[in-house]
Amino acid sequence: MSTTLSATTLLAVPMAPLLGAVLAGVFGTALGGNCIGRKLSHSLTILGVAVAFVLSAITLESVINDGARFNETLYTWMVVGGLKMEIGFLVDGLTAMMMCVVTFVSLMVHIYTIGYMEEDECYNRFFGYISLFTFSMLMLVMSNNMLQLFFGWEAVGLVSYLLIGFWFNKPTAIFANMKAFLVNRVGDFGFILGIGLIAAYAGTLNYTEAFGKAGELAKLNFPGTTWMLITVICICLFIGAMGKSAQFPLHVWLPDSMEGPTPISALIHAATMVTAGIFMVARMSPLFELSDTALSFIMIIGSITALFMGFLGIIQNDIKRVVAYSTLSQLGYMTVALGASAYSVAVFHLMTHAFFKALLFLAAGSVIMGVHHNQDIRWMGGLRKYMPITWITSLVGSLALIGTPLMSGFYSKDSIIEAVHESHLFGAGFANFAVLAGVFVTAFYSFRMYFLVFHGKERFDQNPDAHHDAHDAQGHHVAHSGKPHESPWVVWLPLVLLAVPSALIGYFTIDPMLYGSFFKDAIFVNPDKHPAMAELAKAFHGPMAMAIHALTTLPFILAVAGVALSYYMYIINPALPAAIKRSVQPVYTLLDNKYYLDWFNENVLARGARALGGLLWENDKKVIDGTLVNGSWKVVRVFSNIARKFQTGYIYHYAFSMIAGVFLLMTYFVWLKP
């Protein structure tokens, strides 16, 4: 443990946003008497997150330059038998990177929110929620044990419920936050089972101690089966990641989370919550490395998500939903990398993706503000001359997303493709096809959105719903006709600040993060069984050489083809998409209904669960209440009615009863008992 990292300083990182959340969320609302106003609420929360970011950056600098590490228990909550339940921090390269990503993106979202939520009546409450969200995520990534990990895990789920349903007067928002909450409970059930198995067989919740016993766990079978215990543990843990990081089939909540305000979409989709599952699997790499079955399962699930969720992005017309399905697809890429044992590549893509995805979401929000709260990309077009800053930053984000050489997304995305290509696990062939096909799909739907929004004919004055308010249930954001306009500086400044790392950070960090010692004691890979990273290291000759070489590779050709096709279909020949839609109507219907997964969940699983619940309820009424509960007191009542007849209060009645009792006993013992 290094002395260069102070426990007090580290504790201040999550506590600063928490303090801001309490001040704004309690004293800035009716709950605390509205003691503080809007300006003070956003100032306090922004200050809290800014402090957390500065301290996180200082911590990262110490980790990189001084090799600083921290792994200590700060507080022991309770001891049950030999199982300790503690609160503590583990800070290494993985944690320090996540701390900086979470706090920086959150800071940008906080600043952006000043402009985006300006007209909202619940302004202070919103700032309280997003600051609390930041605290929850920091507790998750900084934990050194599974109890605290689970606390942060559930806390981000709870706050996401509050944020997705922030406009609680909208029925769609209520449905969306319930959907997110319930689907995540399914994944969290698997997650807690995995943690429970580790606690039961390793006797600890501490990361270091559990990883030290990984070899012993690998020798055990799950009771009553021939399954490896470590495989069951890893699959259970990953089911938790499937819910939190929105992997098929537990992905269905994420597109609906767009019902929340746009800053929330950026916060949930970019740097918090959905990345928690990816972070968790990377942190648990010493366990996952021991089960090829679990890794294959992860790779296949990620491949399905990466490819098939990308297809859904092609037909979306809501600007936020296009970016949402992009998030699903990119999370699939990260998951595929985890399955290929390229944990560092997955986390690297998590980092680069956080910047350009936050940029794209916030840019989408800026567009929505500029066109008076219209979200349908079919009624935009030509916005580049009205919103130049939003246009340029959106272009940077889109180029990063599709993996353009030298952009940040290129280095992480191409590394994933190469890692999958070098993997020999079951399912690697399908995964290789999925990530390659996904390159074309991503390029197509990303630039479809880009061209429809910023280029082509101006269509914003043709919107049939132009005079309808997108948020009419809240009584604000009243739409009005007029020319689009650039957003205020509090909105475009975060876009500019996010565009810089979206363009550059991959170039400067790929070497230390993937091939250096940045993750040396945070991520474990067995190179003999899983040689993907070793093969990538042999082929890597620097970021510039990688970019130049990429110009002749298949992923680059596919990306260019996707952009070219979208340009032709939506700029050169805009009548073609409608013609294609008519010719493949069944396919379009399938995609429009999201593979009927929502229908299946609502009409089969949900109705089946309600029917089972109704059956159990009727059983409870008739058997439990009717027979056991009500039957017991009825028996007592009958007995009491009989006994009451002997309790008259007359001494001669009691004497007679005693004599009769003695007579009966004498008769039994003298005449009847043998």
XYZ file of C-alpha atoms in Angstrom:
674
model
C 0.000 0.000 0.000
C 1.353 3.345 -0.974
C 1.481 6.240 1.466
C 0.918 8.685 -1.381
C -2.813 8.043 -1.375
C -4.693 9.352 1.612
C -7.831 7.656 2.875
C -9.283 11.062 3.729
C -8.708 12.347 0.193
C -10.235 9.244 -1.342
C -13.231 9.460 0.979
C -13.797 13.045 -0.136
C -14.258 11.903 -3.764
C -17.678 10.245 -3.283
C -18.646 12.415 -0.306
C -18.424 15.714 -2.217
C -21.192 14.772 -4.727
C -23.220 13.247 -1.887
C -23.081 16.513 0.068
C -24.195 18.430 -3.015
C -27.028 15.947 -3.555
C -28.259 16.343 0.038
C -28.132 20.134 -0.050
C -29.886 20.471 -3.418
C -32.234 17.508 -3.086
C -33.388 18.268 0.444
C -32.974 21.963 1.186
C -33.631 22.982 -2.408
C -36.998 21.213 -2.535
C -40.267 21.274 -0.634
C -38.908 18.447 1.547
C -36.487 20.854 3.239
C -38.591 23.957 2.896
C -37.049 25.315 -0.342
C -34.320 27.020 1.661
C -31.960 27.421 -1.291
C -32.683 28.647 -4.804
C -31.797 27.415 -8.256
C -28.474 29.177 -8.595
C -27.195 27.918 -5.261
C -28.469 24.380 -5.947
C -26.632 23.987 -9.236
C -23.556 25.781 -7.845
C -23.280 23.414 -4.876
C -23.772 20.247 -6.905
C -21.370 21.360 -9.636
C -18.815 22.295 -6.981
C -19.164 18.869 -5.384
C -18.628 17.021 -8.658
C -15.795 19.389 -9.635
C -14.018 18.629 -6.345
C -14.486 14.915 -6.990
C -13.044 15.292 -10.506
C -9.987 17.245 -9.345
C -9.255 14.730 -6.597
C -9.777 11.862 -9.070
C -7.347 13.467 -11.520
C -4.758 13.898 -8.754
C -5.262 10.245 -7.793
C -4.818 9.129 -11.405
C -1.626 11.161 -11.692
C -0.256 9.489 -8.537
C -1.190 6.050 -9.843
C 0.510 6.654 -13.198
C 3.635 8.498 -12.124
C 4.280 7.189 -8.612
C 2.760 3.720 -8.847
C 0.472 4.639 -5.957
C -1.993 2.059 -4.736
C -4.571 1.877 -1.958
C -6.414 -1.139 -0.548
C -7.777 -0.614 2.941
C -10.883 -1.202 4.992
C -12.215 2.072 6.388
C -15.079 0.718 8.471
C -16.260 -2.701 9.587
C -20.029 -2.738 9.574
C -20.548 -6.168 11.115
C -19.004 -9.604 11.499
C -21.262 -12.644 11.038
C -19.350 -15.739 12.024
C -16.114 -15.388 10.132
C -17.653 -13.222 7.377
C -16.684 -9.561 7.578
C -18.931 -6.894 6.054
C -16.795 -3.841 5.443
C -16.569 -0.480 3.726
C -13.252 0.178 2.048
C -11.515 1.419 -1.071
C -9.350 -0.288 -3.669
C -7.543 2.166 -5.925
C -5.402 0.944 -8.795
C -5.173 1.802 -12.481
C -8.650 0.463 -13.251
C -10.316 2.336 -10.389
C -8.438 5.603 -10.985
C -9.408 5.611 -14.659
C -13.063 4.938 -13.840
C -13.085 7.676 -11.187
C -11.868 10.243 -13.724
C -14.279 9.124 -16.433
C -17.294 9.134 -14.113
C -16.542 12.523 -12.541
C -15.566 14.272 -15.791
C -18.637 13.145 -17.729
C -20.831 13.890 -14.726
C -19.336 17.378 -14.461
C -20.094 18.047 -18.122
C -23.656 16.806 -17.618
C -24.101 19.049 -14.578
C -22.999 22.146 -16.499
C -25.130 21.164 -19.497
C -28.173 20.711 -17.267
C -28.179 24.416 -16.335
C -29.268 25.215 -19.879
C -31.311 22.140 -20.732
C -33.483 22.089 -17.593
C -33.762 25.858 -17.262
C -37.542 25.867 -17.663
C -38.258 22.848 -15.468
C -40.134 23.390 -12.227
C -38.210 20.606 -10.462
C -34.792 22.018 -11.321
C -33.282 21.572 -7.852
C -34.570 18.035 -7.483
C -32.958 17.089 -10.774
C -29.562 18.367 -9.673
C -29.930 16.464 -6.427
C -30.645 13.245 -8.333
C -27.733 13.494 -10.774
C -25.296 14.328 -7.995
C -26.577 11.339 -6.003
C -26.110 9.228 -9.130
C -22.463 10.280 -9.274
C -21.948 9.345 -5.610
C -23.489 5.901 -6.205
C -21.264 5.149 -9.170
C -18.141 6.280 -7.330
C -18.933 3.990 -4.399
C -19.305 1.145 -6.887
C -16.009 1.620 -8.715
C -13.957 2.445 -5.609
C -15.095 -0.524 -3.505
C -12.666 -3.196 -2.338
C -15.348 -5.708 -1.451
C -18.521 -7.194 -2.893
C -20.845 -5.817 -0.233
C -19.967 -2.240 -1.109
C -19.985 -3.153 -4.786
C -23.557 -4.402 -4.390
C -24.542 -1.259 -2.490
C -23.300 0.951 -5.336
C -24.844 -1.455 -7.837
C -28.299 -1.130 -6.293
C -27.906 2.586 -5.607
C -27.342 3.434 -9.278
C -30.368 1.283 -10.098
C -32.507 3.152 -7.578
C -31.426 6.602 -8.750
C -31.876 5.592 -12.393
C -35.478 4.697 -11.478
C -35.941 8.219 -10.109
C -34.274 9.860 -13.110
C -35.915 7.872 -15.915
C -39.279 8.652 -14.349
C -38.321 12.224 -13.485
C -41.334 13.565 -15.381
C -43.655 11.387 -13.312
C -46.815 12.832 -14.838
C -46.030 11.160 -18.154
C -47.444 7.607 -18.361
C -44.604 6.589 -20.697
C -42.024 7.751 -18.142
C -43.735 5.772 -15.377
C -43.763 2.665 -17.564
C -40.112 3.177 -18.539
C -38.761 3.510 -15.012
C -40.761 0.506 -13.796
C -39.469 -1.491 -16.753
C -35.871 -0.500 -16.001
C -36.297 -1.308 -12.313
C -37.906 -4.722 -12.823
C -35.572 -5.910 -15.597
C -32.579 -4.939 -13.497
C -33.995 -6.898 -10.563
C -33.874 -10.013 -12.737
C -30.191 -9.457 -13.424
C -29.475 -8.475 -9.824
C -30.956 -11.765 -8.596
C -28.264 -13.614 -10.528
C -25.651 -11.151 -9.288
C -26.486 -11.668 -5.610
C -26.462 -15.444 -6.127
C -22.923 -15.193 -7.519
C -21.793 -13.054 -4.579
C -23.510 -15.479 -2.188
C -21.669 -18.465 -3.671
C -18.343 -16.655 -3.290
C -19.163 -15.802 0.322
C -20.263 -19.389 1.032
C -17.274 -21.170 -0.483
C -14.503 -18.592 -0.132
C -15.696 -17.265 3.243
C -15.011 -13.655 2.314
C -16.442 -10.685 0.448
C -13.092 -8.933 0.033
C -11.749 -8.864 -3.538
C -8.148 -9.691 -2.686
C -9.044 -12.555 -0.367
C -11.593 -14.004 -2.802
C -9.138 -13.841 -5.719
C -6.537 -15.553 -3.543
C -8.895 -18.512 -3.159
C -9.853 -18.628 -6.863
C -7.687 -21.705 -7.426
C -9.517 -23.581 -4.653
C -12.912 -22.583 -6.068
C -11.855 -23.881 -9.504
C -11.390 -27.381 -8.047
C -14.940 -27.603 -6.675
C -18.159 -28.748 -8.330
C -21.519 -27.153 -7.785
C -23.347 -29.363 -5.219
C -25.370 -32.145 -6.776
C -24.015 -31.571 -10.296
C -20.901 -32.054 -12.396
C -20.752 -28.318 -13.145
C -17.670 -26.409 -12.111
C -18.499 -24.128 -9.207
C -16.410 -21.317 -10.695
C -18.458 -21.515 -13.918
C -21.728 -21.179 -12.004
C -20.327 -18.244 -10.011
C -19.099 -16.423 -13.122
C -22.324 -16.939 -15.080
C -24.367 -15.696 -12.111
C -22.161 -12.617 -11.831
C -22.467 -11.996 -15.556
C -26.272 -12.237 -15.400
C -26.028 -9.220 -13.120
C -23.919 -7.505 -15.779
C -26.490 -8.460 -18.433
C -29.126 -6.459 -16.576
C -27.016 -3.468 -15.626
C -25.102 -3.263 -18.935
C -28.207 -4.064 -21.013
C -27.177 -7.274 -22.746
C -29.597 -9.496 -24.660
C -32.230 -10.469 -23.507
C -32.137 -8.051 -20.531
C -31.515 -5.058 -22.802
C -35.156 -4.078 -23.211
C -35.133 -1.361 -20.549
C -32.406 0.790 -22.067
C -34.163 2.252 -25.151
C -37.151 3.194 -22.983
C -34.869 5.057 -20.591
C -34.965 7.856 -23.182
C -38.131 9.012 -21.429
C -35.920 10.744 -18.916
C -34.377 14.158 -19.659
C -31.494 14.132 -22.151
C -28.749 14.828 -19.560
C -29.809 11.606 -17.861
C -29.518 9.689 -21.089
C -25.922 10.900 -21.358
C -25.134 10.088 -17.732
C -26.703 6.607 -17.698
C -25.513 5.575 -21.151
C -22.005 6.973 -21.124
C -20.199 6.875 -17.821
C -22.469 5.324 -15.241
C -24.767 2.375 -14.697
C -24.519 0.628 -18.072
C -20.738 0.510 -17.768
C -20.954 -0.952 -14.266
C -21.364 -4.489 -15.598
C -18.323 -4.160 -17.862
C -16.263 -2.786 -14.975
C -17.400 -5.590 -12.664
C -16.394 -8.390 -15.037
C -13.010 -6.731 -15.621
C -12.512 -6.407 -11.856
C -13.411 -10.092 -11.432
C -11.008 -11.212 -14.176
C -9.096 -13.591 -11.817
C -12.331 -15.579 -11.484
C -13.535 -15.399 -15.085
C -10.143 -16.550 -16.404
C -10.768 -19.925 -14.775
C -13.912 -20.732 -16.784
C -13.820 -20.998 -20.576
C -17.519 -21.892 -20.521
C -18.413 -18.599 -18.852
C -16.181 -16.657 -21.256
C -17.844 -18.309 -24.277
C -21.260 -17.490 -22.832
C -20.212 -13.860 -22.397
C -18.825 -13.660 -25.931
C -21.976 -15.079 -27.552
C -24.317 -12.803 -25.571
C -22.178 -9.788 -26.444
C -22.112 -10.742 -30.132
C -25.899 -10.990 -30.317
C -26.258 -7.612 -28.628
C -23.615 -5.902 -30.775
C -25.131 -6.991 -34.087
C -28.863 -7.264 -33.586
C -29.272 -4.120 -31.496
C -27.376 -2.246 -34.193
C -29.981 -3.363 -36.738
C -32.679 -1.697 -34.633
C -30.810 1.616 -34.780
C -31.278 1.704 -38.574
C -35.035 2.293 -38.443
C -35.278 4.656 -35.458
C -36.531 8.180 -36.089
C -36.239 9.550 -32.554
C -32.782 11.145 -32.339
C -32.246 9.934 -28.773
C -33.296 6.374 -29.571
C -30.780 6.145 -32.416
C -28.021 6.979 -29.953
C -29.582 4.611 -27.388
C -29.404 1.635 -29.732
C -25.867 2.670 -30.546
C -25.115 2.350 -26.833
C -26.565 -1.158 -26.793
C -24.428 -2.163 -29.750
C -21.230 -0.685 -28.280
C -21.888 -2.369 -24.942
C -22.079 -5.579 -26.937
C -18.617 -4.846 -28.343
C -17.256 -4.381 -24.817
C -18.857 -7.640 -23.707
C -17.365 -9.519 -26.656
C -13.931 -8.220 -25.629
C -14.533 -9.504 -22.086
C -15.381 -12.934 -23.504
C -12.142 -12.929 -25.498
C -10.225 -12.275 -22.236
C -9.291 -8.843 -23.579
C -10.490 -7.158 -20.384
C -8.178 -4.182 -20.813
C -9.527 -3.616 -24.338
C -13.112 -3.734 -23.026
C -12.322 -1.171 -20.351
C -10.392 0.913 -22.894
C -13.480 1.002 -25.129
C -15.567 1.804 -22.056
C -13.401 4.890 -21.519
C -13.350 6.138 -25.118
C -17.050 5.333 -25.536
C -17.922 7.337 -22.418
C -16.596 10.523 -23.983
C -18.012 10.264 -27.490
C -21.323 8.771 -26.373
C -21.838 11.513 -23.793
C -20.977 13.947 -26.575
C -23.540 12.427 -28.948
C -26.311 12.418 -26.339
C -25.663 15.977 -25.259
C -25.444 17.039 -28.903
C -28.797 15.338 -29.508
C -30.203 17.341 -26.604
C -28.755 20.523 -28.084
C -30.458 19.717 -31.404
C -33.748 19.099 -29.589
C -33.467 22.508 -27.925
C -32.489 24.173 -31.206
C -35.532 22.849 -33.083
C -37.939 23.658 -30.258
C -38.111 20.216 -28.696
C -38.757 18.156 -31.775
C -37.004 14.755 -31.568
C -37.966 13.287 -34.969
C -34.978 13.374 -37.336
C -37.327 13.206 -40.331
C -38.320 16.812 -39.592
C -34.866 18.328 -39.280
C -32.236 18.773 -41.996
C -29.814 21.556 -42.854
C -29.101 22.428 -39.217
C -25.363 22.864 -39.736
C -25.756 26.523 -40.724
C -27.973 27.285 -37.728
C -26.076 25.264 -35.107
C -22.402 25.224 -36.158
C -20.938 24.192 -32.788
C -23.425 21.372 -32.326
C -22.789 20.296 -35.924
C -19.000 20.094 -35.600
C -19.062 18.346 -32.233
C -21.690 15.862 -33.480
C -19.471 15.091 -36.458
C -16.528 14.438 -34.121
C -18.668 12.120 -31.998
C -20.008 10.257 -35.046
C -16.522 9.791 -36.511
C -15.297 8.447 -33.185
C -18.276 6.100 -32.929
C -17.741 4.463 -36.322
C -14.032 3.931 -35.672
C -12.408 6.482 -37.996
C -8.594 6.108 -37.886
C -6.906 8.421 -35.358
C -10.179 9.032 -33.513
C -10.519 7.584 -30.019
C -13.176 5.045 -30.940
C -10.960 3.628 -33.674
C -8.237 2.423 -31.327
C -10.587 0.703 -28.907
C -13.003 -0.687 -31.482
C -10.334 -2.064 -33.811
C -8.554 -3.611 -30.843
C -11.763 -5.452 -29.943
C -12.102 -6.763 -33.508
C -8.487 -7.944 -33.512
C -8.807 -9.556 -30.065
C -11.881 -11.507 -31.132
C -10.086 -12.602 -34.285
C -7.286 -14.056 -32.136
C -9.622 -15.853 -29.725
C -10.088 -19.623 -30.009
C -12.988 -20.063 -27.615
C -16.315 -21.566 -28.631
C -18.415 -18.840 -30.276
C -15.426 -16.799 -31.468
C -16.346 -17.381 -35.130
C -19.815 -15.926 -34.722
C -18.414 -13.098 -32.606
C -15.885 -12.238 -35.304
C -18.662 -12.019 -37.894
C -20.882 -9.964 -35.567
C -18.277 -7.315 -34.727
C -17.278 -6.950 -38.387
C -20.860 -6.671 -39.609
C -21.519 -4.285 -36.740
C -18.934 -1.876 -38.159
C -20.992 -1.419 -41.332
C -24.272 -1.208 -39.426
C -22.905 1.364 -36.969
C -21.497 3.544 -39.730
C -24.790 3.398 -41.625
C -27.185 4.342 -38.799
C -24.796 6.903 -37.278
C -24.412 8.856 -40.477
C -28.052 8.336 -41.413
C -28.828 10.364 -38.309
C -26.030 12.833 -39.030
C -27.113 13.488 -42.633
C -30.815 13.731 -41.794
C -30.152 16.211 -38.994
C -27.414 18.460 -40.333
C -27.500 18.130 -44.127
C -30.009 17.953 -46.936
C -33.187 19.981 -47.250
C -34.546 21.931 -44.327
C -37.627 20.088 -43.101
C -38.153 21.543 -39.629
C -40.987 23.758 -40.897
C -42.834 20.725 -42.294
C -43.283 18.912 -38.992
C -46.990 18.193 -38.475
C -46.429 18.178 -34.696
C -44.445 21.426 -34.674
C -46.820 23.134 -32.291
C -47.015 20.266 -29.841
C -44.877 20.195 -26.736
C -42.664 17.189 -26.280
C -43.008 17.510 -22.516
C -46.533 18.836 -22.291
C -47.311 16.672 -19.280
C -44.952 18.789 -17.252
C -46.276 22.117 -18.409
C -43.009 23.423 -19.741
C -40.894 23.436 -22.864
C -43.674 24.929 -24.920
C -42.806 24.566 -28.545
C -43.107 27.398 -30.964
C -42.432 27.897 -34.609
C -39.306 29.654 -35.815
C -35.810 29.102 -37.129
C -33.491 26.717 -35.306
C -30.868 28.344 -33.110
C -27.592 27.431 -31.437
C -27.821 26.457 -27.789
C -26.541 28.703 -24.968
C -22.912 28.447 -23.838
C -23.678 26.228 -20.847
C -24.916 23.662 -23.361
C -22.281 23.920 -26.089
C -19.280 24.266 -23.743
C -19.604 20.643 -22.485
C -19.893 19.548 -26.121
C -16.577 21.193 -26.959
C -14.877 19.824 -23.847
C -16.127 16.301 -24.600
C -15.109 16.545 -28.273
C -11.438 16.876 -27.311
C -11.053 13.461 -25.602
C -13.440 11.929 -28.156
C -10.892 12.797 -30.828
C -7.549 12.422 -29.032
C -7.608 10.246 -25.947
C -7.372 6.930 -27.780
C -4.158 7.940 -29.552
C -2.376 8.882 -26.330
C -3.595 6.087 -24.060
C -3.687 2.911 -26.154
C -0.064 1.998 -25.522
C -0.002 2.245 -21.698
C -3.525 0.896 -21.205
C -3.341 -2.123 -23.521
C 0.346 -2.935 -23.800
C 1.903 -1.161 -20.838
C 1.685 -1.638 -17.090
C -1.348 0.545 -16.390
C -3.585 -2.432 -15.499
C -0.787 -4.753 -14.357
C -2.207 -5.472 -10.892
C -5.883 -4.819 -11.670
C -6.581 -7.223 -14.529
C -5.384 -10.821 -14.763
C -5.108 -12.798 -18.017
C -3.748 -16.316 -18.492
C -1.753 -15.930 -21.741
C -1.327 -19.677 -22.164
C -5.070 -20.340 -22.353
C -6.176 -16.994 -23.762
C -3.447 -15.549 -25.994
C -5.465 -12.752 -27.670
C -3.745 -9.868 -25.868
C -0.308 -11.398 -26.390
C -0.980 -11.634 -30.125
C -2.199 -8.035 -30.243
C 0.965 -6.892 -28.495
C 3.113 -8.572 -31.164
C 1.275 -6.744 -33.957
C 1.218 -3.300 -32.291
C 3.858 -0.826 -33.492
C 2.447 2.428 -32.184
C -0.824 4.372 -32.600
C 0.182 6.085 -35.851
C 1.287 2.835 -37.491
C -1.977 1.244 -36.362
C -4.002 4.051 -37.962
C -2.073 3.889 -41.250
C -2.378 0.123 -41.433
C -6.127 0.339 -40.751
C -6.678 2.186 -44.041
C -6.250 -1.126 -45.907
C -8.235 -3.352 -43.542
C -11.760 -4.717 -43.811
C -13.236 -2.735 -40.861
C -12.227 0.565 -42.497
C -13.693 -0.507 -45.838
C -16.942 -1.513 -44.125
C -17.127 1.794 -42.240
C -16.593 3.803 -45.440
C -19.205 1.671 -47.201
C -21.723 2.355 -44.421
C -21.155 6.112 -44.589
C -21.292 6.126 -48.402
C -24.516 4.133 -48.485
C -26.196 6.407 -45.940
C -25.087 9.467 -47.941
C -26.532 8.027 -51.138
C -29.821 6.971 -49.534
C -30.532 10.098 -47.553
C -28.853 12.883 -49.542
C -28.547 11.762 -53.192
C -31.617 9.529 -53.520
C -33.937 10.157 -50.540
C -36.767 8.221 -52.175
C -34.816 4.950 -51.946
C -35.356 4.234 -48.197
C -39.144 4.319 -48.608
C -38.904 1.965 -51.603
C -36.727 -0.469 -49.680
C -39.108 -0.310 -46.739
C -42.021 -1.310 -48.977
C -40.096 -4.200 -50.521
C -38.998 -5.682 -47.185
C -42.038 -4.783 -45.087
C -41.947 -7.996 -42.970
C -38.331 -7.305 -41.996
C -39.175 -3.688 -41.181
C -42.131 -4.823 -39.071
C -39.873 -7.238 -37.194
C -37.348 -4.490 -36.468
C -40.040 -1.933 -35.655
C -41.429 -4.338 -33.057
C -37.911 -4.881 -31.649
C -37.942 -8.604 -32.482
C -41.202 -8.844 -30.476
C -39.213 -9.137 -27.263
C -41.263 -6.428 -25.548
C -44.451 -8.207 -26.661
C -43.118 -11.496 -25.287
C -42.115 -9.913 -21.984
C -45.430 -8.121 -21.523
C -47.814 -10.778 -22.805
C -46.078 -14.004 -21.797
C -43.724 -13.369 -18.893
C -45.596 -10.503 -17.223
C -49.072 -12.020 -17.746
C -47.793 -15.438 -16.722
C -46.295 -13.981 -13.564
C -49.536 -12.153 -12.784
C -51.566 -15.325 -13.402
C -49.278 -17.304 -11.107
C -49.528 -14.528 -8.531
C -53.324 -14.598 -8.777
C -53.329 -18.389 -8.313
C -51.103 -18.146 -5.257
C -53.270 -15.333 -3.906
C -56.396 -17.452 -4.231
C -54.549 -20.334 -2.534
C -53.549 -17.961 0.238
C -57.141 -16.824 0.733
C -58.623 -20.324 0.776
C -55.923 -22.488 2.337
C -53.795 -20.176 4.478
C -56.401 -17.630 5.537
C -59.521 -19.780 5.170
C -58.300 -23.050 6.676
C -55.241 -22.457 8.807
C -55.766 -18.944 10.145
C -59.553 -18.719 10.281
C -59.931 -22.457 10.980
C -57.707 -22.288 14.058
C -59.705 -19.545 15.735
C -62.967 -21.285 14.870
C -61.777 -24.460 16.644
C -60.787 -22.368 19.644
C -64.204 -20.702 19.595
C -66.038 -24.064 19.648
C -63.894 -25.321 22.512
C -64.426 -22.055 24.375
C -68.207 -22.282 23.976
C -68.149 -25.754 25.522
C -65.774 -24.783 28.318
C -67.848 -21.713 29.083
C -70.763 -23.916 30.190
C -68.703 -25.280 33.070
C -67.570 -21.858 34.255
C -70.758 -20.820 36.141
C -69.259 -19.239 39.276
C -71.171 -21.591 41.673
C -69.118 -23.603 44.172
C -71.458 -26.595 44.110
C -71.105 -26.840 40.317
C -67.324 -26.998 40.672
C -67.635 -29.587 43.522
C -69.931 -31.703 41.376
C -67.449 -31.516 38.491
C -64.618 -32.616 40.773
C -66.615 -35.602 42.102
C -67.637 -36.613 38.560
C -64.001 -36.357 37.455
C -62.779 -38.513 40.310
C -65.509 -41.084 39.538
C -64.479 -41.240 35.874
C -60.785 -41.636 36.729
C -61.542 -44.410 39.259
C -63.735 -46.181 36.731
C -60.931 -46.008 34.135
C -58.195 -47.307 36.404
C -60.291 -50.002 38.138
C -62.475 -51.353 35.341
C -61.088 -50.283 31.999
C -57.296 -50.260 32.331
C -55.911 -53.781 31.974
